[in-house]
C-alpha cells in the first residue's frame, strides 16, 4: 500500500498549470488516482484537486511537501497537501434542536463520515446523554438570553480553548442558535459550516416552518454554508429541496425540513473532510 494524498490548489488562471502540477507529481514518483479542475471565467481563478499515491520509496513526506511548497510559490498559488488517510477533527456545536447532531453522530459511528469528533459544545444540556452514548465529551457552555457582550466573549474564549486543545480542523454548527462574534468568524474562516432552512430572507425568526405553512409554500429546502460575519450569507456549499403541498400540516413540513437539513449538512461536512471544497470569493467550488 502506498501513501495517498489529496492536493488542492487555487491561483490566477494561466496556461500550463496542469502541466506544471502533473509534471511535479511525476518527477516525485506519484501516480494520479483522480483529478478535477475548474477555471472560473469571472474570477479569473483556476482550481484543482488531485488524489494521488506516492509510489517512490525514495521520496519522503518532507521532501514531497517541500517541493509542493516551492511549486505553489512559483505559481503564486494557495495550495495544500493533505494526508488522504487522516481523519479531520470536528467539533460540533448544537443548541436545543438535535436532528442534525443525531444524524452526524450516526454517520460518524457507522463509518460513513471519516472524522474524529473529540468534543460537542452546547449552550443547553439537552444532548449530554446523546453525546455520552457515543463516548464523546460534552461541554456545556451556557449563555443566558440577553447576555452582555463580555459574557459572550468569555464563552467564546472557552470555545477557542477547546479548538486549540483538540486541534480542531472543522467546526459544525448543527443548529447552534447563537451568533458568533466577528472575531471568531474571522478565526474560523473556511473551516466552520452552518445549516439553516432555505426560506431566508423570508420567514425569519421563530417557527419559520409555521410561517411558511401560513404562506402555502410548495418547496422546502436547506442551505449549508461557510460561517462569516454576515449572518447566514457565507459562501454556499450545498442546497437541496423537497416538494410539499397544501394538505401537509406544520408538523409534517417541519419533519420534512429537518430531514433535508440533516442530509444537506452531512453532504457539506463529508465534502469538507474529503477536501473537495475550495473558496472562490463569496462562492465555493465543490469538486464531485
Short mmCIF file of N, CA and C in Angstrom, two decimals, residues 2 16 31 46 51 57 66 72 100 103 112 144 150 157 189 198 206 208 218 243-244 259 265 272 275:
data_model
loop_
_atom_site.label_atom_id
_atom_site.label_comp_id
_atom_site.label_asym_id
_atom_site.label_seq_id
_atom_site.Cartn_x
_atom_site.Cartn_y
_atom_site.Cartn_z
N UNK A 2 0.64 2.13 -0.93
CA UNK A 2 1.39 3.37 -1.00
C UNK A 2 0.62 4.47 -0.25
N UNK A 16 -0.61 26.24 -18.67
CA UNK A 16 0.49 25.42 -18.18
C UNK A 16 0.38 24.95 -16.74
N UNK A 31 1.60 8.77 -8.56
CA UNK A 31 0.66 8.31 -9.57
C UNK A 31 -0.72 8.90 -9.27
N UNK A 46 -8.13 29.66 -11.15
CA UNK A 46 -8.08 28.25 -11.53
C UNK A 46 -8.05 27.42 -10.26
N UNK A 51 -6.12 13.57 -6.30
CA UNK A 51 -5.90 12.45 -5.38
C UNK A 51 -4.81 11.58 -6.00
N UNK A 57 9.64 5.02 -2.94
CA UNK A 57 10.07 4.96 -1.55
C UNK A 57 11.20 5.93 -1.24
N UNK A 66 7.94 19.86 0.79
CA UNK A 66 8.83 20.99 0.49
C UNK A 66 8.77 21.33 -1.00
N UNK A 72 3.99 25.88 -5.38
CA UNK A 72 2.95 26.87 -5.13
C UNK A 72 3.53 28.28 -5.16
N UNK A 100 -29.81 17.33 13.37
CA UNK A 100 -28.55 17.33 12.62
C UNK A 100 -27.43 16.68 13.43
N UNK A 103 -27.93 12.90 13.35
CA UNK A 103 -27.58 12.35 12.04
C UNK A 103 -26.07 12.28 11.85
N UNK A 112 -19.57 6.19 7.89
CA UNK A 112 -19.95 6.90 6.67
C UNK A 112 -19.32 8.28 6.59
N UNK A 144 -26.91 32.96 28.83
CA UNK A 144 -28.28 33.39 29.12
C UNK A 144 -28.81 34.33 28.04
N UNK A 150 -19.54 41.07 26.99
CA UNK A 150 -18.41 40.48 27.70
C UNK A 150 -18.67 39.02 28.05
N UNK A 157 -14.28 32.45 24.40
CA UNK A 157 -12.89 32.17 24.78
C UNK A 157 -12.75 30.71 25.20
N UNK A 189 -12.54 31.27 9.49
CA UNK A 189 -12.82 31.43 8.06
C UNK A 189 -12.44 30.18 7.27
N UNK A 198 -33.93 27.11 3.93
CA UNK A 198 -33.68 27.98 2.78
C UNK A 198 -34.81 28.97 2.51
N UNK A 206 -38.66 33.10 14.86
CA UNK A 206 -39.17 31.87 15.46
C UNK A 206 -40.16 31.16 14.54
N UNK A 208 -40.11 29.19 11.73
CA UNK A 208 -40.14 29.52 10.29
C UNK A 208 -41.04 28.59 9.49
N UNK A 218 -44.55 25.74 -1.45
CA UNK A 218 -44.60 24.49 -2.20
C UNK A 218 -43.25 23.78 -2.23
N UNK A 243 -40.46 18.89 -2.37
CA UNK A 243 -41.76 19.47 -2.70
C UNK A 243 -42.78 19.11 -1.61
N UNK A 244 -43.61 20.09 -1.26
CA UNK A 244 -44.68 19.88 -0.28
C UNK A 244 -45.98 20.39 -0.89
N UNK A 259 -35.35 16.72 7.83
CA UNK A 259 -34.68 15.67 7.06
C UNK A 259 -33.75 16.30 6.01
N UNK A 265 -26.44 19.10 5.44
CA UNK A 265 -25.30 19.33 6.31
C UNK A 265 -24.31 18.17 6.24
N UNK A 272 -16.18 18.56 2.86
CA UNK A 272 -15.09 19.30 3.50
C UNK A 272 -13.97 18.34 3.91
N UNK A 275 -11.80 17.20 1.31
CA UNK A 275 -11.05 18.29 0.68
C UNK A 275 -11.54 18.58 -0.74
#
